[in-house]
Short mmCIF file of C-alpha atoms in Angstrom, two decimals:
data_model
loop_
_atom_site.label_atom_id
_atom_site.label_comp_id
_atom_site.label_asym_id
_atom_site.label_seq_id
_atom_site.Cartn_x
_atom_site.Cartn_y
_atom_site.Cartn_z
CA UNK A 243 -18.76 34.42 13.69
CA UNK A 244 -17.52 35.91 10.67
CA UNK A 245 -20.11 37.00 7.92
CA UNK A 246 -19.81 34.05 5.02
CA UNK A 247 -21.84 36.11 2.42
CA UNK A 248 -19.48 37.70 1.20
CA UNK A 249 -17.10 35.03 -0.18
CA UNK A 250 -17.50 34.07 -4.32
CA UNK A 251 -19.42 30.76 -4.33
CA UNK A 252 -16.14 29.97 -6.55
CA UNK A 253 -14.14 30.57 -3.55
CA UNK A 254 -16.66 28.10 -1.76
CA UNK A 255 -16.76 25.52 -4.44
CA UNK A 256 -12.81 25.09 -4.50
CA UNK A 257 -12.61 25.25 -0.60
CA UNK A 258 -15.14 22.08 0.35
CA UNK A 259 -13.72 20.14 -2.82
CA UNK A 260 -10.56 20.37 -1.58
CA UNK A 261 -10.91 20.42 1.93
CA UNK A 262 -13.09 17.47 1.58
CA UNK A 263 -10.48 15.12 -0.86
CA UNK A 264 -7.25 16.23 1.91
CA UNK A 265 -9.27 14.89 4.21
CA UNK A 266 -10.49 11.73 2.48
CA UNK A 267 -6.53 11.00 0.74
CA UNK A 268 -5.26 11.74 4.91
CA UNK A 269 -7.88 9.25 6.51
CA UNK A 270 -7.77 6.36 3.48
CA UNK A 271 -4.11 6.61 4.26
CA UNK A 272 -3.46 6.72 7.94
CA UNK A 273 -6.10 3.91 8.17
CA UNK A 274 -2.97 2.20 6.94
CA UNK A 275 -0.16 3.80 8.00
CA UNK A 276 2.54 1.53 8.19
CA UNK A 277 1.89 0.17 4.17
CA UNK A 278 1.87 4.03 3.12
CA UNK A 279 5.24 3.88 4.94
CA UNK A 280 6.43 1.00 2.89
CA UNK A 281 5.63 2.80 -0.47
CA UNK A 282 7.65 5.88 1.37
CA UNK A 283 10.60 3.67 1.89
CA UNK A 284 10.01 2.77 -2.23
CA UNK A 285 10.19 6.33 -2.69
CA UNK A 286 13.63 7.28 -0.57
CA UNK A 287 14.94 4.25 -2.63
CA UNK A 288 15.07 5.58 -5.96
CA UNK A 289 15.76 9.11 -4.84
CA UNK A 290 18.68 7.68 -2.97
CA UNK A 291 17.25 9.14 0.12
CA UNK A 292 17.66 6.21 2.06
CA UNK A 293 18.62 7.52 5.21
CA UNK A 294 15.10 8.38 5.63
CA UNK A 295 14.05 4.65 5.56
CA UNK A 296 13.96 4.51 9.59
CA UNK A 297 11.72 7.06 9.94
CA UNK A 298 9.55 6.40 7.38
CA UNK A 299 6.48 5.46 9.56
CA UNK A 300 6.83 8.64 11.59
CA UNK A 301 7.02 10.67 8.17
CA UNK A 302 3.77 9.18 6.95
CA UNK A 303 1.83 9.22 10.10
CA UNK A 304 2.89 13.05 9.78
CA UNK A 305 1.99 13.39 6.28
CA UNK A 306 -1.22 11.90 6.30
CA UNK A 307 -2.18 14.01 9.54
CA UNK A 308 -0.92 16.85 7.99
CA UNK A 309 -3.62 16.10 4.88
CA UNK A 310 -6.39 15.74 7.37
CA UNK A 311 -5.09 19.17 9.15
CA UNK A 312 -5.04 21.12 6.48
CA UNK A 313 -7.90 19.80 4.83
CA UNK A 314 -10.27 20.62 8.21
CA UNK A 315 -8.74 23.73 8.34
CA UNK A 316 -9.77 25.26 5.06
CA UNK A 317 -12.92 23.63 4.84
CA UNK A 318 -13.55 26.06 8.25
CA UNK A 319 -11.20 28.44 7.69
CA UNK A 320 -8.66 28.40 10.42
CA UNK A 321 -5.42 30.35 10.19
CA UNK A 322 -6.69 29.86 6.58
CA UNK A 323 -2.97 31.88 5.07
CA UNK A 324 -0.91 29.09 6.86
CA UNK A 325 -3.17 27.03 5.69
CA UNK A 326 -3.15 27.99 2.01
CA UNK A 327 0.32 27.60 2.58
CA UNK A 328 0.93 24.44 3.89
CA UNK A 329 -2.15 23.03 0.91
CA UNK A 330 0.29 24.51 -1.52
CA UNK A 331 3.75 22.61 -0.79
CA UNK A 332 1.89 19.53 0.31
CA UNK A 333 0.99 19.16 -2.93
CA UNK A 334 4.09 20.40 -4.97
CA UNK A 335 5.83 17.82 -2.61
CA UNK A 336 3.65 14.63 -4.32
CA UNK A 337 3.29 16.36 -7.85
CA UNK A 338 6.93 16.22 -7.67
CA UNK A 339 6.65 12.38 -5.93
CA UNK A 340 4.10 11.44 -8.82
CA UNK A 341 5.56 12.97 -11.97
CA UNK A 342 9.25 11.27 -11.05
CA UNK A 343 7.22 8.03 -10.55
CA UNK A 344 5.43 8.42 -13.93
CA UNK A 345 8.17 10.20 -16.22
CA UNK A 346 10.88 7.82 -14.74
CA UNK A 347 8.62 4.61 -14.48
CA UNK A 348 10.04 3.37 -10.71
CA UNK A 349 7.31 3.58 -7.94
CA UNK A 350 4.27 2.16 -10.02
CA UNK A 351 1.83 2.43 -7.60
CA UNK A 352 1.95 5.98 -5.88
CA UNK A 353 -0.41 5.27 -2.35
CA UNK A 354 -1.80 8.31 -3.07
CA UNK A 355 -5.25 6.67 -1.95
CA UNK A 356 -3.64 4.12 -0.43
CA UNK A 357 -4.98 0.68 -1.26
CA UNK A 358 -8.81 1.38 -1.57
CA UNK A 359 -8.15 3.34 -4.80
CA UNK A 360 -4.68 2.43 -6.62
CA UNK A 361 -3.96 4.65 -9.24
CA UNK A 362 -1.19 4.51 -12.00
CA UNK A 363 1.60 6.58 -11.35
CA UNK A 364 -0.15 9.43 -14.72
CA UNK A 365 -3.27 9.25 -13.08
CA UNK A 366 -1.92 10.37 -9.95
CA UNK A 367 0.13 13.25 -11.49
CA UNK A 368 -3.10 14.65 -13.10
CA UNK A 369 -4.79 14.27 -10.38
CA UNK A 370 -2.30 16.27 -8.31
CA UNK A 371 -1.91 19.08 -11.42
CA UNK A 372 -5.77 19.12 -11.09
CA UNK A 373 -5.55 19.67 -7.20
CA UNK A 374 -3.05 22.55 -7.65
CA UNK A 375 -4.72 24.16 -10.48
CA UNK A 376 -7.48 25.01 -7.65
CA UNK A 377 -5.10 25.36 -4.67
CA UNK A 378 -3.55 27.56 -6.57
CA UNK A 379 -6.87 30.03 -6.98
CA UNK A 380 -7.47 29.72 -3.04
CA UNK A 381 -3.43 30.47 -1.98
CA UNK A 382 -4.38 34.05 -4.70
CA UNK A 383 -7.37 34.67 -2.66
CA UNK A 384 -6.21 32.74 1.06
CA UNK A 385 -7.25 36.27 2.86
CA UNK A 386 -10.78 35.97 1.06
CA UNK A 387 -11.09 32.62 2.74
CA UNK A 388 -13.52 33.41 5.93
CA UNK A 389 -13.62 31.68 8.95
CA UNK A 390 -16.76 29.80 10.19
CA UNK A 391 -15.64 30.55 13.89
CA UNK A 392 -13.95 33.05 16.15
CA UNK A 393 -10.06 32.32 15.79
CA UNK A 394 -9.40 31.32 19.36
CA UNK A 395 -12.33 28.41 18.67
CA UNK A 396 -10.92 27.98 15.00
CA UNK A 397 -7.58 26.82 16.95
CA UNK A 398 -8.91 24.62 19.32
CA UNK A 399 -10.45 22.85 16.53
CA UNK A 400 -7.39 22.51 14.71
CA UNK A 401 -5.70 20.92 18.05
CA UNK A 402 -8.76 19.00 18.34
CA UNK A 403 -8.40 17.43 14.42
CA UNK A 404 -4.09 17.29 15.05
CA UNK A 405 -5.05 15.08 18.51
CA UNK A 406 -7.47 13.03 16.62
CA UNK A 407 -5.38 12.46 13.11
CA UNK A 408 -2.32 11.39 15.50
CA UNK A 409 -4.47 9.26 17.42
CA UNK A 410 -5.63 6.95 14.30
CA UNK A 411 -2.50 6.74 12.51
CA UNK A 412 -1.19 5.34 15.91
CA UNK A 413 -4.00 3.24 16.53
CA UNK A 414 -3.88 1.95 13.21
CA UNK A 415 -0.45 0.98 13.36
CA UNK A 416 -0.67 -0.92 16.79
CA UNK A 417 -4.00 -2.74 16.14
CA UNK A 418 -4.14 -3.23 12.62
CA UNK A 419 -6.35 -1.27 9.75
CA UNK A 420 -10.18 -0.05 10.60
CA UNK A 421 -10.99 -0.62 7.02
CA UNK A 422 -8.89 -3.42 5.58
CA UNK A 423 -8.41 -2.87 1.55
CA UNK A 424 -5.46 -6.06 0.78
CA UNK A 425 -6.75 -8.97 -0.19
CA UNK A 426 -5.64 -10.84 2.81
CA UNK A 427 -8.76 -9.25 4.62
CA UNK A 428 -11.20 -11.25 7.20
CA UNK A 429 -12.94 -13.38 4.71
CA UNK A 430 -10.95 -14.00 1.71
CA UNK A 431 -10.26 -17.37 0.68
CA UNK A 432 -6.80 -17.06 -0.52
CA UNK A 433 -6.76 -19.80 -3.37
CA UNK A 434 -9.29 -17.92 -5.11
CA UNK A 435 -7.84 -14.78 -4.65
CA UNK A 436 -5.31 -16.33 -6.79
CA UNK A 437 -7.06 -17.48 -9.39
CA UNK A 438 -7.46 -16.39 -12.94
CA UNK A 439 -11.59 -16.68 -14.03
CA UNK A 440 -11.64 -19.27 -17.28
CA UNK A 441 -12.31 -16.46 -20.22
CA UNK A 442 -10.56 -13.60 -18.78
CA UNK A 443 -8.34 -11.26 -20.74
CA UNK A 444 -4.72 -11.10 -20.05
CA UNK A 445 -2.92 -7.43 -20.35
CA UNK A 446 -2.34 -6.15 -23.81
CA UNK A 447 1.01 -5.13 -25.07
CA UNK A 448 2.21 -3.31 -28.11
CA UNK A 449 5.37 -3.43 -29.01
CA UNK A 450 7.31 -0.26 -30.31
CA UNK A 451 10.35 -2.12 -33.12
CA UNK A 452 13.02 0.72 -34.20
CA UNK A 453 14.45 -0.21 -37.55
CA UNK A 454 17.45 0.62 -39.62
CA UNK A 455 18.16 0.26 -43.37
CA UNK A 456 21.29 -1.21 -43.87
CA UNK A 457 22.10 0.44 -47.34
CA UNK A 458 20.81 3.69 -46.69
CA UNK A 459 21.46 3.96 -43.44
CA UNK A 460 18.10 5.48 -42.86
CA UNK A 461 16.02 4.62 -39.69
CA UNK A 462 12.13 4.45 -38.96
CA UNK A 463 9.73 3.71 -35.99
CA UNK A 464 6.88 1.27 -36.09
CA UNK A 465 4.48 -0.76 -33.68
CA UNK A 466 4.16 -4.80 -33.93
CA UNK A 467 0.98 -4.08 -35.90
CA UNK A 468 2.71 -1.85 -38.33
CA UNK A 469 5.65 -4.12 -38.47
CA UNK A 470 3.80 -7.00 -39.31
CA UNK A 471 1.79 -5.89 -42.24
CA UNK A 472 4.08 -3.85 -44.10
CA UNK A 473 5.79 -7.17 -44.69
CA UNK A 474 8.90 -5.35 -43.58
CA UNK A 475 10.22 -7.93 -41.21
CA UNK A 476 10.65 -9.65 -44.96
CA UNK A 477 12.84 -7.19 -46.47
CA UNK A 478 16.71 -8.05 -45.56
CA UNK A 479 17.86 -4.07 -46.19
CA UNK A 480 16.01 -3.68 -42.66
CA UNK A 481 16.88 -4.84 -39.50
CA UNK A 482 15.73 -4.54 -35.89
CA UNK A 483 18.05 -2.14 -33.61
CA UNK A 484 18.45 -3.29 -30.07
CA UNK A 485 15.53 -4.52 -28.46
CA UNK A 486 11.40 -3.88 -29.17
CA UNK A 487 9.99 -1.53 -26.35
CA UNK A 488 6.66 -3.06 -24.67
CA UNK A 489 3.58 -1.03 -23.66
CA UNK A 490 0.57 -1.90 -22.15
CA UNK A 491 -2.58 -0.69 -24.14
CA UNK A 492 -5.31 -2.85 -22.00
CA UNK A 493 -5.01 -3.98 -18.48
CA UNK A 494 -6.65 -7.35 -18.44
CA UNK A 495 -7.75 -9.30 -15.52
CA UNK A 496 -5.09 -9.63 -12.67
CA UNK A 497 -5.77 -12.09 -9.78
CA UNK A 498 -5.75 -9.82 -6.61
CA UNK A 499 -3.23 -12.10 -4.87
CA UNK A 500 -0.15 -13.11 -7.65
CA UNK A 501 3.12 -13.29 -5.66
CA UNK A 502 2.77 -16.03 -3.24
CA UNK A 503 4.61 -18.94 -2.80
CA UNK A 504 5.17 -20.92 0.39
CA UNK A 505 8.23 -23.17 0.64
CA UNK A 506 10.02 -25.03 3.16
CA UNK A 507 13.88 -24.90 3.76
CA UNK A 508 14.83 -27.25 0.54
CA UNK A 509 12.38 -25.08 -1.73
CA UNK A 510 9.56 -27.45 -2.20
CA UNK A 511 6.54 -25.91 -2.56
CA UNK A 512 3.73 -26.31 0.31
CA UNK A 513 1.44 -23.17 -1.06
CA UNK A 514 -1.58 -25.50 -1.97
CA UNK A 515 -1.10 -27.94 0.73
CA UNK A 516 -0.95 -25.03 3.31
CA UNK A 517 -3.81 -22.97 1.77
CA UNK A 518 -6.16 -26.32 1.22
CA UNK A 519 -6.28 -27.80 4.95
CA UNK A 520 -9.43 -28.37 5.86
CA UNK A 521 -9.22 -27.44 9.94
CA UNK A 522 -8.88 -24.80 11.43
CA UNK A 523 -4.96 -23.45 11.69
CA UNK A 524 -2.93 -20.59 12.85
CA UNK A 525 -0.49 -18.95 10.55
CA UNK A 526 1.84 -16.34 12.49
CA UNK A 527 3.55 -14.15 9.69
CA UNK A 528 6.72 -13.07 10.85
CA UNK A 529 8.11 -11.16 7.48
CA UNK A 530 11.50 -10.24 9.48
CA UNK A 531 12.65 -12.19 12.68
CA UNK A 532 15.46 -9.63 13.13
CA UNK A 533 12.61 -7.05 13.90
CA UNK A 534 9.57 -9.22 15.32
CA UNK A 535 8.56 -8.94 19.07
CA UNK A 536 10.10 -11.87 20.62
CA UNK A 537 7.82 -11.26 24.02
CA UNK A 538 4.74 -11.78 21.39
CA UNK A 539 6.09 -14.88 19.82
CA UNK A 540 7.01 -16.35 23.32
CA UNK A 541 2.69 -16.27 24.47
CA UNK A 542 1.83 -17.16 20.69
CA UNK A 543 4.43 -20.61 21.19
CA UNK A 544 2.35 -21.28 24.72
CA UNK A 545 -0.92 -21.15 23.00
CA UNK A 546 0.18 -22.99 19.64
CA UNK A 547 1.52 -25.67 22.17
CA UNK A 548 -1.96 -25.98 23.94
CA UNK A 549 -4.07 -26.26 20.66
CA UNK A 550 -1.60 -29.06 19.61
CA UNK A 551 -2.14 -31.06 22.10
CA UNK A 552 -5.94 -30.21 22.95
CA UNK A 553 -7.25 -29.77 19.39
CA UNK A 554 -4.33 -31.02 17.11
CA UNK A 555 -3.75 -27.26 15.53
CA UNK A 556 -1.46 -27.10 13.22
CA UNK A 557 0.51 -23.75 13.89
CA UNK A 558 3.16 -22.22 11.11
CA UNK A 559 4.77 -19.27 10.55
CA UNK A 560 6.03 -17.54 7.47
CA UNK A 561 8.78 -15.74 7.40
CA UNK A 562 11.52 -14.03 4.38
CA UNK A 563 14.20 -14.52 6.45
CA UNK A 564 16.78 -17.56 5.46
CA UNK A 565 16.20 -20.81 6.60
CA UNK A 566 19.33 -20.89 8.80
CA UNK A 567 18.94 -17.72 10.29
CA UNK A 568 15.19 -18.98 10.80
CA UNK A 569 16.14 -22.10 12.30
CA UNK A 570 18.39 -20.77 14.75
CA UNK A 571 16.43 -18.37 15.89
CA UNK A 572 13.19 -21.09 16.37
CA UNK A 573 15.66 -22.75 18.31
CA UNK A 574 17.24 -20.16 20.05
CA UNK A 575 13.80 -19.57 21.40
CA UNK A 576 11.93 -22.86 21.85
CA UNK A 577 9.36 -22.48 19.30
CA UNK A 578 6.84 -24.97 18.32
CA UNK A 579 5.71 -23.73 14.96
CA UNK A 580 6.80 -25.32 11.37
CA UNK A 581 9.19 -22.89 9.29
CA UNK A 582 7.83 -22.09 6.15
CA UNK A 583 9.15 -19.20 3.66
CA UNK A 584 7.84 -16.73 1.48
CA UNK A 585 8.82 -13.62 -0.38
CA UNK A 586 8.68 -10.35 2.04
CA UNK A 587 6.49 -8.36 -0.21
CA UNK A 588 3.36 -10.64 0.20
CA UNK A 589 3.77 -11.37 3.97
CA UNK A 590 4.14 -7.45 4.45
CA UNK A 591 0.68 -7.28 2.24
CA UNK A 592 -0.69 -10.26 4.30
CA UNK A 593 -0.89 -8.50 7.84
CA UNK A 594 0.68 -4.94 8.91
CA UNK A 595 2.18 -6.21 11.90
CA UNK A 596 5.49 -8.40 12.46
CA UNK A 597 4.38 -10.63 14.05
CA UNK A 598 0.65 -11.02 12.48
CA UNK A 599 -2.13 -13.82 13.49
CA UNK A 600 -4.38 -15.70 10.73
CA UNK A 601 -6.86 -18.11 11.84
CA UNK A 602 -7.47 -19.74 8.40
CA UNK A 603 -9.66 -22.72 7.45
CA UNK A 604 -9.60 -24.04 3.91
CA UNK A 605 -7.54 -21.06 2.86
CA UNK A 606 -10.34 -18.71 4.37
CA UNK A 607 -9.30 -16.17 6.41
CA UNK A 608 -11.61 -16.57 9.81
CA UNK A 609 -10.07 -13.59 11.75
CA UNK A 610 -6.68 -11.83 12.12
CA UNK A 611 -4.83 -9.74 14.76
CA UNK A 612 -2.15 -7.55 15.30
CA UNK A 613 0.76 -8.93 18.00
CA UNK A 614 -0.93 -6.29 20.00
CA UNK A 615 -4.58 -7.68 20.41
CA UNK A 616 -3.35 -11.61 19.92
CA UNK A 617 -6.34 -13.54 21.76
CA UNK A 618 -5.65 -15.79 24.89
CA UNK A 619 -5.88 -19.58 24.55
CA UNK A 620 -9.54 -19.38 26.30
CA UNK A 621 -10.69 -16.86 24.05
CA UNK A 622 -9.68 -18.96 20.82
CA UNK A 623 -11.51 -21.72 22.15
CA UNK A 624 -14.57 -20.57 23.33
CA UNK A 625 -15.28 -18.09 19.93
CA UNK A 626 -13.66 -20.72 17.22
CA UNK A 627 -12.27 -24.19 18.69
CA UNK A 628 -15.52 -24.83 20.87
CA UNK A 629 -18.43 -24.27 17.72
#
C-alpha cells in the first residue's frame, strides 16, 4: 500500500468531497433509472438529438454508473489519471446540459439528483461550476492522487463497483425504485397530494413592461411595481411594446401531484370518483399500449377476472393512448378492465413500468409493483383481500 502522508490534506479534502457527491448524484439516479432516462429523452429533444431517444435508458444506466465509477475510484485512487479524466468531461458534459437548460429556459428540471433533490435548472449550473472548480485542482495534481491499494487490487475494485453500479440500474429498472421519491409512492393518498393547504401562498410573479414614448420616440424598462406607481400607465405619450415578460420572485406552495385528470372515452371526468372509492381496487397503468407487455396484461386480466367475481374488485387501467386505439386493442385481447385516460406525463410519474400495479383504497396507495414482480391471485388474497 502506497504511503498516504504525503498527499496535501487539500488534495484529500477535494478527493472525498467529490468522490463522495459522484457517488451519491450516480446512486440517487440509477435508483431510478428509467425517469432519469425520460429527462434524457427531454434533453435530445431540444438539442434535436433525437435519434438518441431509443437508447436513452442504456445511456443513463451508463451515465449514472459511470458517476458511481469514477466517484469510487478517486475516493481510492484507482487508475486515478483516467480517472481525473473521465471526472473532468463528465462534468463539462452536464455544465454544458445545465447552462443550455438555464440560459435557454427548456429542460426546467435538470435530474441532476434525480427526484429526491430537484433543483432549478441555475442551481444546477452552479452547482456543476462549483464541482469543476475542484475537479479542476485534482485533474492539475491527478499524479499526486495516491492509491489506497496495490493497482492490481485497485482494479478489481473498480470491476467490483462497474458489476455492482450495472447491477442496480438494471434491477431498478425491472423491479421498480429501492427508494421511491414521486409522489405516487406506497402510502400516499392521492387526493391530498393534490390539494392546496387553505392559507398557502401561490408563486409570485413580477412582471418586466418595456415602454415607448410615442413623441420622442424614446424607450424605458420598468417592473409592474415601478409601472404602477409612477402613474405612467396614465400618461398617453407612453405605451406598452409587445407583451410584459413574467418572472417568478417566490415559489409558493405547489401541490406535489398537479397534472392529473382521469377521463373516460367522451371526456367526462372520473378523477374524484376513481380516487374516492372506498374498497379496495386495482389500477394497472399502461401509459403506452403500443409498448406494454401484452404476456403481463394477459395474467393481470385472469386475476382482475377472479377478484370480480370472488370479491367484486373493480379493476381499471389508465392509459394516454386514444380511446379507439385503446378499445381495439382491449378487445383485440379480451380484457376485462374499464378504459380510463390520462395525460402520459403523470402515468409515467405514477409507476416506472408499462404496465404498473396500484392496489389503492380511498385514493391510498396500499402497494405497487412492477409487471415484473405482479403478485398471483393467492397472494393478493391472503396479504390484502383476506384481512
Amino acid at each position: 500500500m502506497t504511503n498516504t502522508k504525503t498527499t496535501p490534506w487539500w488534495i484529500w479534502a477535494c478527493r472525498i468531497f467529490v468522490g463522495v457527491l459522484f457517488i451519491f448524484s450516480g446512486l440517487v439516479k440509477i435508483n431510478d433509472p428509467l425517469g432519469f432516462s425520460y429527462k434524457l429523452e427531454e434533453y435530445f429533444d431540444v438539442l434535436h438529438l433525437t435519434f438518441f431517444t431509443p437508447f436513452s435508458l442504456y445511456i443513463a444506466i451508463i451515465l449514472c454508473s459511470l458517476e458511481i465509477i469514477l466517484g469510487f475510484g478517486l475516493l481510492i485512487g484507482a487508475r486515478s489519471v483516467n480517472v481525473a479524466w473521465g471526472l473532468l468531461l463528465l462534468t463539462i458534459f452536464f455544465g454544458f446540459l445545465t447552462f443550455y437548460s438555464a440560459y435557454f429556459k427548456v429542460v426546467q428540471t435538470c435530474g441532476c439528483f434525480g427526484d429526491a433533490i430537484p433543483l432549478t435548472p441555475w442551481q444546477s449550473f452552479s452547482k456543476d461550476m462549483f464541482l469543476l472548480l475542484l475537479i479542476i485542482i485534482l485533474f492539475k495534481n491527478r499524479r499526486r492522487i495516491q492509491p489506497l491499494t496495490n493497482p492490481n487490487t485497485g482494479n478489481k475494485l473498480l470491476i467490483a463497483a462497474t458489476v455492482v453500479a450495472v447491477g442496480i440500474g438494471l434491477y431498478t429498472y425491472n423491479f421498480l425504485p429501492v427508494i421511491d421519491f414521486l409522489a405516487y409512492k406506497v402510502g400516499a393518498n392521492i387526493p391530498d397530494e393534490m390539494k392546496t393547504p387553505p392559507g398557502a401562498k401561490p408563486d409570485e410573479y413580477e412582471l418586466t413592461y418595456t415602454l415607448k414614448n410615442k413623441k420622442t420616440g424614446a424607450t424605458k424598462v420598468m417592473n409592474n411595481t415601478e409601472y404602477m406607481s409612477s402613474n405612467i400607465w396614465k400618461d398617453n405619450d407612453w405605451s406598452v411594446v409587445g407583451t410584459p415578460e413574467s418572472r417568478l420572485v417566490k415559489k409558493g406552495f405547489s401541490p406535489e401531484i398537479q397534472d392529473l385528470t382521469i377521463s373516460d372515452a367522451q371526456g367526462t371526468d372520473y378523477t374524484k370518483e376513481l380516487l374516492t372509492n372506498p374498497y379496495l381496487n386495482l389500477v394497472i397503468v399502461a401509459y403506452d399500449l403500443r409498448h406494454t407487455d401484452t404476456d403481463a396484461l394477459a395474467r393481470l386480466n385472469a386475476t382482475a377476472i377472479n377478484l370480480q367475481n370472488d370479491y367484486h374488485t373493480r379493476t381499471v387501467m389508465l392509459t394516454s393512448n386514444s380511446a379507439q386505439y385503446s378499445e381495439a386493442f382491449s378487445k383485440q385481447h379480451d380484457l376485462a378492465f374499464e378504459l380510463f385516460y390520462a395525460d402520459e406525463v403523470p402515468l409515467k410519474t405514477m409507476v416506472r413500468a408499462n404496465p404498473g400495479i396500484f392496489l389503492i383504497k380511498n385514493g391510498t396507495i396500499i402497494n405497487k409493483w412492477h409487471y415484473h414482480s405482479i403478485p398471483n391471485y393467492d397472494v393478493l388474497v391472503e396479504d390484502y383481500f383476506q384481512k
